[in-house]
Every structure is written in structure tokens, then in C-alpha cells.
Amino acid sequence: MREFIINQNDSEQRLDKFLLKACRALPVSMLCKAVRNKDIKVNGKRTQINYRLQENDVVRVYLNDSFFEEDTRDFTCVTPDIDIIYEDSNIILVNKKSGMLCHEDEKEKVNTLINHICAYLYKKGEFNPKDENSFTPALCNRIDRNTSGIVIAAKNAVSLRILNEKIKNRELTKKYLCLAVGSFEKKSGTLTDYLVKNQDQNRVYLSKTYEQGSKTAVLKYWVKDEKNGLSLLEIDLITGRTHQIRAHFANRGH
């Protein structure tokens, strides 16, 4: 049996969403069955899978220990290397370097932006995975490995929900500056294409017409300056697809 006392970062989550984070080895099908069989209780009572957790609720899970994975992350092995632009008790804004991944992939597990941020907060005493049931500081936006720029990270679940909602409603927007080869006849415009990603090669290509598996890619651009065969562009990404900016302009000969 495992007992979880719901803290502020856990509250307002559905029970199933919480348990899938807290009990990472627990299959969804078994989770549903455990709730029906009263193997999962909240405050000593039978509950529903869609119950919204409240701070100080006590969740007891009467299942085999094999479903509970210990958090083995070691932030002491990461030396924080981040350029902090702004920080308060809820959020931190950093200037991500070109060449650094935001999140881990199959090849890189340690040297990522989110790991550097977590290590920084761990060493400050603002985050300790042993004190959390389901929350880890998280990035609210991402940018490609070879792109530098501002990335926002939330230090708590409330801030993460607020920022994600604002980004979703476009109350908070991202602007990019980029250099493109050549000049532009139209000094501003909207580009719309269909983007297809090759997972094996981690490459994308664009099509003017829909193809199976493709996603709509839209951006707006403004030419800010032109010099020595290069154009400085300001970009507003309407959709945030992988390598989207490079793909749009490379497809048009820039």
C-alpha cells in the first residue's frame, strides 16, 4: 500500500491523471479496475476516477509495490548552466543557447535545458523531487535545438496551468528573428503549407496540398531589414511545428 498526501502542486488534477504520474508503471486499464474494486480510496472512501483532488486529500493505493517506481533522478550530477533573464517565486525565464535540447531524446538524457533548470532550482532549495508526488518544474514553450531564445519555465503547477492557458488562447505570443538568404518581393505576408515529418531522419518537408500524416503549418512574417544579400525577418508562428520556419523559407528558395 502507498499513501499520497495531496499538496498544492497535486491539487485540482483528476485522480487518474495524478495516479498515472505518481504510479508510472500502472497501466490505465488496471487503474480503472482498481478504482472500481475499491483498491484506490480518497480520504478512506470509495472514489470516482474523475474526482478532482483537493489539497490535503489522502490517496491510498492498495496495489503491489512493483507499480511504484522510485524517482532516480540525480540533479547533483548536473552543473546548472543557464542564462537567467527573469525570475520570481512562480516562473523563470532563460535564454536557451543554440545547440541545447529543451527536453531529452534518445541520444541526450542529461544536458538538456529542463535538467539544467531543475538542477538550479534543486541547488537553490526550491525543488526536491522527493517532496513531490506528481509535479516537476516544466517548460511552457519550446524552441528547436539549433535556435536560441527565451524559454519560460513554471516552478509550480498553478503557474504552469495559467501560462499554458494563456499560450493556448494566444494571450502570450512568441516572436522570432531570423536571417534568410535573398530578398523578398513581398515585405510581409502569411505562409501556409502542409508539413510532413520523417521520424527516422528527423527531417521535415512541406507540401502545398494535404498528404496523409501532414499537419497545417502557418506563420506570418515581416521584413525588418535587407543587406548584403540577406533579409532580417520578424516571425509570428501561428502553428508551432518542428523546424517550421526553416522549412517554410527553404521551400521558397531562401
PDB file of C-alpha atoms in Angstrom:
ATOM      1  CA  MET A   1       0.000   0.000   0.000  1.00  0.00           C
ATOM      2  CA  ARG A   2       1.148   3.527  -0.811  1.00  0.00           C
ATOM      3  CA  GLU A   3      -0.233   6.711   0.666  1.00  0.00           C
ATOM      4  CA  PHE A   4      -0.077  10.114  -1.002  1.00  0.00           C
ATOM      5  CA  ILE A   5      -0.948  13.358   0.766  1.00  0.00           C
ATOM      6  CA  ILE A   6      -2.053  15.829  -1.875  1.00  0.00           C
ATOM      7  CA  ASN A   7      -0.076  19.067  -1.891  1.00  0.00           C
ATOM      8  CA  GLN A   8      -0.720  22.322  -3.741  1.00  0.00           C
ATOM      9  CA  ASN A   9       1.038  21.110  -6.881  1.00  0.00           C
ATOM     10  CA  ASP A  10      -1.124  17.965  -6.979  1.00  0.00           C
ATOM     11  CA  SER A  11      -4.475  19.653  -6.304  1.00  0.00           C
ATOM     12  CA  GLU A  12      -7.109  20.303  -8.984  1.00  0.00           C
ATOM     13  CA  GLN A  13      -5.917  17.302 -11.006  1.00  0.00           C
ATOM     14  CA  ARG A  14      -8.218  14.444 -11.873  1.00  0.00           C
ATOM     15  CA  LEU A  15      -7.447  11.351  -9.818  1.00  0.00           C
ATOM     16  CA  ASP A  16      -6.474   9.299 -12.881  1.00  0.00           C
ATOM     17  CA  LYS A  17      -4.105  11.987 -14.209  1.00  0.00           C
ATOM     18  CA  PHE A  18      -2.419  12.207 -10.813  1.00  0.00           C
ATOM     19  CA  LEU A  19      -2.002   8.447 -10.412  1.00  0.00           C
ATOM     20  CA  LEU A  20      -0.530   7.981 -13.893  1.00  0.00           C
ATOM     21  CA  LYS A  21       2.251  10.366 -12.829  1.00  0.00           C
ATOM     22  CA  ALA A  22       2.647   9.076  -9.278  1.00  0.00           C
ATOM     23  CA  CYS A  23       2.443   5.376 -10.250  1.00  0.00           C
ATOM     24  CA  ARG A  24       4.274   5.372 -13.569  1.00  0.00           C
ATOM     25  CA  ALA A  25       4.252   1.595 -14.039  1.00  0.00           C
ATOM     26  CA  LEU A  26       0.488   1.326 -13.557  1.00  0.00           C
ATOM     27  CA  PRO A  27      -1.410   0.560 -16.806  1.00  0.00           C
ATOM     28  CA  VAL A  28      -4.528   2.634 -17.473  1.00  0.00           C
ATOM     29  CA  SER A  29      -6.697  -0.494 -17.652  1.00  0.00           C
ATOM     30  CA  MET A  30      -5.540  -1.642 -14.207  1.00  0.00           C
ATOM     31  CA  LEU A  31      -6.026   1.858 -12.808  1.00  0.00           C
ATOM     32  CA  CYS A  32      -9.681   1.855 -13.849  1.00  0.00           C
ATOM     33  CA  LYS A  33     -10.181  -1.643 -12.429  1.00  0.00           C
ATOM     34  CA  ALA A  34      -8.509  -0.688  -9.133  1.00  0.00           C
ATOM     35  CA  VAL A  35     -10.861   2.269  -8.682  1.00  0.00           C
ATOM     36  CA  ARG A  36     -13.899   0.063  -9.376  1.00  0.00           C
ATOM     37  CA  ASN A  37     -12.640  -2.581  -6.923  1.00  0.00           C
ATOM     38  CA  LYS A  38     -12.031  -0.003  -4.158  1.00  0.00           C
ATOM     39  CA  ASP A  39      -8.269  -0.638  -4.273  1.00  0.00           C
ATOM     40  CA  ILE A  40      -7.842   3.121  -4.574  1.00  0.00           C
ATOM     41  CA  LYS A  41      -9.509   5.327  -1.982  1.00  0.00           C
ATOM     42  CA  VAL A  42      -9.546   9.046  -1.238  1.00  0.00           C
ATOM     43  CA  ASN A  43      -9.888  10.043   2.403  1.00  0.00           C
ATOM     44  CA  GLY A  44     -10.766   6.444   3.257  1.00  0.00           C
ATOM     45  CA  LYS A  45     -13.757   6.337   0.919  1.00  0.00           C
ATOM     46  CA  ARG A  46     -14.591   4.870  -2.452  1.00  0.00           C
ATOM     47  CA  THR A  47     -13.998   7.402  -5.215  1.00  0.00           C
ATOM     48  CA  GLN A  48     -14.503   8.046  -8.911  1.00  0.00           C
ATOM     49  CA  ILE A  49     -11.723   8.105 -11.475  1.00  0.00           C
ATOM     50  CA  ASN A  50     -12.597  11.676 -12.485  1.00  0.00           C
ATOM     51  CA  TYR A  51     -12.555  13.035  -8.921  1.00  0.00           C
ATOM     52  CA  ARG A  52     -10.765  16.397  -8.666  1.00  0.00           C
ATOM     53  CA  LEU A  53      -8.140  16.206  -5.950  1.00  0.00           C
ATOM     54  CA  GLN A  54      -8.033  18.864  -3.246  1.00  0.00           C
ATOM     55  CA  GLU A  55      -5.073  19.908  -1.123  1.00  0.00           C
ATOM     56  CA  ASN A  56      -4.630  17.664   1.962  1.00  0.00           C
ATOM     57  CA  ASP A  57      -6.667  14.825   0.460  1.00  0.00           C
ATOM     58  CA  VAL A  58      -5.216  11.415   1.372  1.00  0.00           C
ATOM     59  CA  VAL A  59      -4.984   8.946  -1.512  1.00  0.00           C
ATOM     60  CA  ARG A  60      -4.319   5.307  -0.617  1.00  0.00           C
ATOM     61  CA  VAL A  61      -3.407   2.799  -3.308  1.00  0.00           C
ATOM     62  CA  TYR A  62      -3.695  -0.880  -2.319  1.00  0.00           C
ATOM     63  CA  LEU A  63      -1.602  -2.408  -5.114  1.00  0.00           C
ATOM     64  CA  ASN A  64       1.647  -4.345  -5.483  1.00  0.00           C
ATOM     65  CA  ASP A  65       4.840  -2.344  -4.923  1.00  0.00           C
ATOM     66  CA  SER A  66       6.009  -3.204  -8.453  1.00  0.00           C
ATOM     67  CA  PHE A  67       3.712  -0.477  -9.785  1.00  0.00           C
ATOM     68  CA  PHE A  68       5.562   2.235  -7.868  1.00  0.00           C
ATOM     69  CA  GLU A  69       8.800   3.363  -9.483  1.00  0.00           C
ATOM     70  CA  GLU A  70      11.266   5.272  -7.355  1.00  0.00           C
ATOM     71  CA  ASP A  71      12.444   8.626  -8.690  1.00  0.00           C
ATOM     72  CA  THR A  72      16.104   8.030  -9.527  1.00  0.00           C
ATOM     73  CA  ARG A  73      16.898  11.445 -10.998  1.00  0.00           C
ATOM     74  CA  ASP A  74      20.094  12.917  -9.587  1.00  0.00           C
ATOM     75  CA  PHE A  75      20.275  16.673 -10.114  1.00  0.00           C
ATOM     76  CA  THR A  76      23.569  16.857  -8.225  1.00  0.00           C
ATOM     77  CA  CYS A  77      25.326  15.451 -11.317  1.00  0.00           C
ATOM     78  CA  VAL A  78      24.245  18.454 -13.412  1.00  0.00           C
ATOM     79  CA  THR A  79      26.107  21.740 -13.055  1.00  0.00           C
ATOM     80  CA  PRO A  80      23.494  24.402 -13.850  1.00  0.00           C
ATOM     81  CA  ASP A  81      24.464  26.482 -16.875  1.00  0.00           C
ATOM     82  CA  ILE A  82      21.584  28.825 -17.669  1.00  0.00           C
ATOM     83  CA  ASP A  83      21.325  32.483 -18.667  1.00  0.00           C
ATOM     84  CA  ILE A  84      18.530  33.811 -16.442  1.00  0.00           C
ATOM     85  CA  ILE A  85      16.619  36.784 -17.850  1.00  0.00           C
ATOM     86  CA  TYR A  86      13.911  36.988 -15.171  1.00  0.00           C
ATOM     87  CA  GLU A  87      12.928  35.004 -12.099  1.00  0.00           C
ATOM     88  CA  ASP A  88      10.347  35.203  -9.324  1.00  0.00           C
ATOM     89  CA  SER A  89       8.684  32.702  -6.992  1.00  0.00           C
ATOM     90  CA  ASN A  90       6.485  31.286  -9.774  1.00  0.00           C
ATOM     91  CA  ILE A  91       8.378  31.409 -13.068  1.00  0.00           C
ATOM     92  CA  ILE A  92      11.867  31.614 -14.520  1.00  0.00           C
ATOM     93  CA  LEU A  93      12.786  32.917 -17.984  1.00  0.00           C
ATOM     94  CA  VAL A  94      16.057  31.759 -19.520  1.00  0.00           C
ATOM     95  CA  ASN A  95      17.878  32.414 -22.767  1.00  0.00           C
ATOM     96  CA  LYS A  96      18.351  28.966 -24.300  1.00  0.00           C
ATOM     97  CA  LYS A  97      21.631  28.503 -26.118  1.00  0.00           C
ATOM     98  CA  SER A  98      21.727  27.284 -29.684  1.00  0.00           C
ATOM     99  CA  GLY A  99      22.693  23.609 -29.685  1.00  0.00           C
ATOM    100  CA  MET A 100      20.914  22.679 -26.442  1.00  0.00           C
ATOM    101  CA  LEU A 101      17.834  20.473 -26.389  1.00  0.00           C
ATOM    102  CA  CYS A 102      14.827  21.610 -24.388  1.00  0.00           C
ATOM    103  CA  HIS A 103      13.964  18.025 -23.400  1.00  0.00           C
ATOM    104  CA  GLU A 104      15.840  14.744 -23.538  1.00  0.00           C
ATOM    105  CA  ASP A 105      15.767  12.472 -26.562  1.00  0.00           C
ATOM    106  CA  GLU A 106      17.123   9.000 -27.285  1.00  0.00           C
ATOM    107  CA  LYS A 107      20.715  10.269 -27.532  1.00  0.00           C
ATOM    108  CA  GLU A 108      20.834  13.016 -24.896  1.00  0.00           C
ATOM    109  CA  LYS A 109      19.477  12.346 -21.403  1.00  0.00           C
ATOM    110  CA  VAL A 110      21.389  14.812 -19.195  1.00  0.00           C
ATOM    111  CA  ASN A 111      22.454  18.018 -20.931  1.00  0.00           C
ATOM    112  CA  THR A 112      19.000  19.496 -21.560  1.00  0.00           C
ATOM    113  CA  LEU A 113      17.519  22.854 -20.684  1.00  0.00           C
ATOM    114  CA  ILE A 114      14.881  21.451 -18.325  1.00  0.00           C
ATOM    115  CA  ASN A 115      17.512  19.402 -16.464  1.00  0.00           C
ATOM    116  CA  HIS A 116      19.689  22.494 -16.015  1.00  0.00           C
ATOM    117  CA  ILE A 117      16.689  24.453 -14.700  1.00  0.00           C
ATOM    118  CA  CYS A 118      15.691  21.643 -12.307  1.00  0.00           C
ATOM    119  CA  ALA A 119      19.294  21.352 -11.078  1.00  0.00           C
ATOM    120  CA  TYR A 120      19.415  25.113 -10.499  1.00  0.00           C
ATOM    121  CA  LEU A 121      16.156  25.057  -8.503  1.00  0.00           C
ATOM    122  CA  TYR A 122      17.280  21.935  -6.615  1.00  0.00           C
ATOM    123  CA  LYS A 123      20.505  23.617  -5.516  1.00  0.00           C
ATOM    124  CA  LYS A 124      18.536  26.725  -4.502  1.00  0.00           C
ATOM    125  CA  GLY A 125      16.277  24.562  -2.346  1.00  0.00           C
ATOM    126  CA  GLU A 126      13.165  25.440  -4.369  1.00  0.00           C
ATOM    127  CA  PHE A 127      12.614  21.964  -5.807  1.00  0.00           C
ATOM    128  CA  ASN A 128      13.205  18.477  -4.463  1.00  0.00           C
ATOM    129  CA  PRO A 129      11.657  15.510  -6.314  1.00  0.00           C
ATOM    130  CA  LYS A 130      11.392  13.613  -3.019  1.00  0.00           C
ATOM    131  CA  ASP A 131       8.907  16.232  -1.782  1.00  0.00           C
ATOM    132  CA  GLU A 132       6.666  15.949  -4.848  1.00  0.00           C
ATOM    133  CA  ASN A 133       4.143  13.284  -5.798  1.00  0.00           C
ATOM    134  CA  SER A 134       3.474  14.277  -9.396  1.00  0.00           C
ATOM    135  CA  PHE A 135       4.998  17.670 -10.255  1.00  0.00           C
ATOM    136  CA  THR A 136       8.322  18.668 -11.785  1.00  0.00           C
ATOM    137  CA  PRO A 137       9.191  22.199 -12.953  1.00  0.00           C
ATOM    138  CA  ALA A 138       8.189  22.328 -16.609  1.00  0.00           C
ATOM    139  CA  LEU A 139       8.781  24.359 -19.746  1.00  0.00           C
ATOM    140  CA  CYS A 140       5.811  26.346 -21.024  1.00  0.00           C
ATOM    141  CA  ASN A 141       7.257  26.747 -24.512  1.00  0.00           C
ATOM    142  CA  ARG A 142       9.928  25.008 -26.547  1.00  0.00           C
ATOM    143  CA  ILE A 143      12.284  26.012 -29.321  1.00  0.00           C
ATOM    144  CA  ASP A 144      14.355  23.864 -31.652  1.00  0.00           C
ATOM    145  CA  ARG A 145      17.794  22.635 -30.678  1.00  0.00           C
ATOM    146  CA  ASN A 146      19.610  24.958 -33.105  1.00  0.00           C
ATOM    147  CA  THR A 147      17.553  28.021 -32.144  1.00  0.00           C
ATOM    148  CA  SER A 148      18.397  30.378 -29.293  1.00  0.00           C
ATOM    149  CA  GLY A 149      15.789  32.420 -27.458  1.00  0.00           C
ATOM    150  CA  ILE A 150      13.623  32.906 -24.396  1.00  0.00           C
ATOM    151  CA  VAL A 151      12.018  29.871 -22.776  1.00  0.00           C
ATOM    152  CA  ILE A 152       9.613  30.128 -19.832  1.00  0.00           C
ATOM    153  CA  ALA A 153       9.594  27.508 -17.070  1.00  0.00           C
ATOM    154  CA  ALA A 154       6.944  27.224 -14.357  1.00  0.00           C
ATOM    155  CA  LYS A 155       8.074  26.486 -10.804  1.00  0.00           C
ATOM    156  CA  ASN A 156       4.675  25.221  -9.651  1.00  0.00           C
ATOM    157  CA  ALA A 157       1.550  23.613 -11.072  1.00  0.00           C
ATOM    158  CA  VAL A 158      -0.680  26.682 -10.713  1.00  0.00           C
ATOM    159  CA  SER A 159       1.712  28.841 -12.736  1.00  0.00           C
ATOM    160  CA  LEU A 160       2.057  26.090 -15.334  1.00  0.00           C
ATOM    161  CA  ARG A 161      -1.717  25.876 -15.817  1.00  0.00           C
ATOM    162  CA  ILE A 162      -2.085  29.661 -16.084  1.00  0.00           C
ATOM    163  CA  LEU A 163       0.724  30.061 -18.615  1.00  0.00           C
ATOM    164  CA  ASN A 164      -0.389  27.091 -20.720  1.00  0.00           C
ATOM    165  CA  GLU A 165      -3.892  28.575 -20.882  1.00  0.00           C
ATOM    166  CA  LYS A 166      -2.556  31.982 -21.921  1.00  0.00           C
ATOM    167  CA  ILE A 167      -0.398  30.430 -24.641  1.00  0.00           C
ATOM    168  CA  LYS A 168      -3.358  28.358 -25.855  1.00  0.00           C
ATOM    169  CA  ASN A 169      -5.542  31.494 -26.057  1.00  0.00           C
ATOM    170  CA  ARG A 170      -2.695  33.457 -27.696  1.00  0.00           C
ATOM    171  CA  GLU A 171      -2.643  35.972 -24.858  1.00  0.00           C
ATOM    172  CA  LEU A 172       1.075  35.245 -24.757  1.00  0.00           C
ATOM    173  CA  THR A 173       2.823  35.077 -28.122  1.00  0.00           C
ATOM    174  CA  LYS A 174       6.306  34.166 -29.345  1.00  0.00           C
ATOM    175  CA  LYS A 175       8.221  36.288 -31.842  1.00  0.00           C
ATOM    176  CA  TYR A 176      11.285  35.105 -33.733  1.00  0.00           C
ATOM    177  CA  LEU A 177      14.048  36.988 -35.527  1.00  0.00           C
ATOM    178  CA  CYS A 178      15.794  35.133 -38.315  1.00  0.00           C
ATOM    179  CA  LEU A 179      18.127  35.744 -41.238  1.00  0.00           C
ATOM    180  CA  ALA A 180      17.054  34.482 -44.645  1.00  0.00           C
ATOM    181  CA  VAL A 181      19.136  34.329 -47.799  1.00  0.00           C
ATOM    182  CA  GLY A 182      17.940  36.654 -50.558  1.00  0.00           C
ATOM    183  CA  SER A 183      15.410  39.465 -50.745  1.00  0.00           C
ATOM    184  CA  PHE A 184      11.623  39.360 -50.518  1.00  0.00           C
ATOM    185  CA  GLU A 185       9.318  40.898 -53.106  1.00  0.00           C
ATOM    186  CA  LYS A 186       6.514  40.965 -50.533  1.00  0.00           C
ATOM    187  CA  LYS A 187       7.740  42.699 -47.381  1.00  0.00           C
ATOM    188  CA  SER A 188       5.121  40.962 -45.237  1.00  0.00           C
ATOM    189  CA  GLY A 189       2.797  38.046 -45.623  1.00  0.00           C
ATOM    190  CA  THR A 190       1.306  34.808 -44.356  1.00  0.00           C
ATOM    191  CA  LEU A 191       2.728  31.437 -45.389  1.00  0.00           C
ATOM    192  CA  THR A 192       0.545  28.325 -45.244  1.00  0.00           C
ATOM    193  CA  ASP A 193       1.756  24.831 -46.106  1.00  0.00           C
ATOM    194  CA  TYR A 194       1.351  21.222 -45.013  1.00  0.00           C
ATOM    195  CA  LEU A 195       4.292  19.859 -43.041  1.00  0.00           C
ATOM    196  CA  VAL A 196       5.273  16.188 -43.024  1.00  0.00           C
ATOM    197  CA  LYS A 197       7.870  14.863 -40.569  1.00  0.00           C
ATOM    198  CA  ASN A 198      10.181  11.954 -41.320  1.00  0.00           C
ATOM    199  CA  GLN A 199      10.646  10.420 -37.869  1.00  0.00           C
ATOM    200  CA  ASP A 200      13.573   8.206 -38.898  1.00  0.00           C
ATOM    201  CA  GLN A 201      15.645  11.077 -40.308  1.00  0.00           C
ATOM    202  CA  ASN A 202      14.261  13.802 -38.004  1.00  0.00           C
ATOM    203  CA  ARG A 203      13.601  15.914 -41.088  1.00  0.00           C
ATOM    204  CA  VAL A 204      10.533  17.682 -42.393  1.00  0.00           C
ATOM    205  CA  TYR A 205       9.295  18.647 -45.823  1.00  0.00           C
ATOM    206  CA  LEU A 206       6.441  20.859 -46.988  1.00  0.00           C
ATOM    207  CA  SER A 207       3.632  20.301 -49.422  1.00  0.00           C
ATOM    208  CA  LYS A 208       1.080  22.703 -50.877  1.00  0.00           C
ATOM    209  CA  THR A 209      -1.589  20.011 -50.637  1.00  0.00           C
ATOM    210  CA  TYR A 210      -2.637  17.720 -47.814  1.00  0.00           C
ATOM    211  CA  GLU A 211      -0.816  14.394 -47.502  1.00  0.00           C
ATOM    212  CA  GLN A 212      -1.547  11.583 -45.077  1.00  0.00           C
ATOM    213  CA  GLY A 213       0.063  12.396 -41.729  1.00  0.00           C
ATOM    214  CA  SER A 214       0.744  16.031 -42.609  1.00  0.00           C
ATOM    215  CA  LYS A 215      -0.102  18.972 -40.364  1.00  0.00           C
ATOM    216  CA  THR A 216      -1.038  22.525 -41.295  1.00  0.00           C
ATOM    217  CA  ALA A 217       1.852  24.965 -40.810  1.00  0.00           C
ATOM    218  CA  VAL A 218       1.156  28.711 -40.760  1.00  0.00           C
ATOM    219  CA  LEU A 219       3.330  31.730 -39.996  1.00  0.00           C
ATOM    220  CA  LYS A 220       3.333  35.481 -40.542  1.00  0.00           C
ATOM    221  CA  TYR A 221       6.486  37.394 -41.449  1.00  0.00           C
ATOM    222  CA  TRP A 222       7.687  40.988 -41.743  1.00  0.00           C
ATOM    223  CA  VAL A 223      10.922  42.060 -43.443  1.00  0.00           C
ATOM    224  CA  LYS A 224      12.732  44.338 -40.979  1.00  0.00           C
ATOM    225  CA  ASP A 225      15.950  44.966 -42.943  1.00  0.00           C
ATOM    226  CA  GLU A 226      17.837  43.845 -46.050  1.00  0.00           C
ATOM    227  CA  LYS A 227      21.599  43.958 -46.520  1.00  0.00           C
ATOM    228  CA  ASN A 228      24.379  42.067 -48.321  1.00  0.00           C
ATOM    229  CA  GLY A 229      22.018  39.531 -49.824  1.00  0.00           C
ATOM    230  CA  LEU A 230      20.344  38.725 -46.504  1.00  0.00           C
ATOM    231  CA  SER A 231      16.939  39.638 -45.071  1.00  0.00           C
ATOM    232  CA  LEU A 232      16.180  40.111 -41.384  1.00  0.00           C
ATOM    233  CA  LEU A 233      12.693  38.806 -40.641  1.00  0.00           C
ATOM    234  CA  GLU A 234      10.339  39.011 -37.704  1.00  0.00           C
ATOM    235  CA  ILE A 235       8.249  35.859 -37.447  1.00  0.00           C
ATOM    236  CA  ASP A 236       4.963  35.136 -35.702  1.00  0.00           C
ATOM    237  CA  LEU A 237       4.335  31.389 -35.570  1.00  0.00           C
ATOM    238  CA  ILE A 238       0.637  30.651 -35.780  1.00  0.00           C
ATOM    239  CA  THR A 239       1.388  26.930 -35.520  1.00  0.00           C
ATOM    240  CA  GLY A 240       4.480  25.631 -33.761  1.00  0.00           C
ATOM    241  CA  ARG A 241       5.725  22.736 -35.886  1.00  0.00           C
ATOM    242  CA  THR A 242       9.185  21.176 -35.756  1.00  0.00           C
ATOM    243  CA  HIS A 243      11.693  23.100 -37.950  1.00  0.00           C
ATOM    244  CA  GLN A 244       8.742  25.061 -39.345  1.00  0.00           C
ATOM    245  CA  ILE A 245      10.464  28.407 -40.006  1.00  0.00           C
ATOM    246  CA  ARG A 246      13.440  26.838 -41.784  1.00  0.00           C
ATOM    247  CA  ALA A 247      11.163  24.589 -43.819  1.00  0.00           C
ATOM    248  CA  HIS A 248       8.848  27.416 -44.964  1.00  0.00           C
ATOM    249  CA  PHE A 249      11.640  29.612 -46.273  1.00  0.00           C
ATOM    250  CA  ALA A 250      13.892  26.848 -47.614  1.00  0.00           C
ATOM    251  CA  ASN A 251      10.891  25.658 -49.610  1.00  0.00           C
ATOM    252  CA  ARG A 252      10.767  29.117 -51.212  1.00  0.00           C
ATOM    253  CA  GLY A 253      14.450  29.297 -52.051  1.00  0.00           C
ATOM    254  CA  HIS A 254      15.674  31.307 -49.047  1.00  0.00           C
TER     255      HIS A 254
END
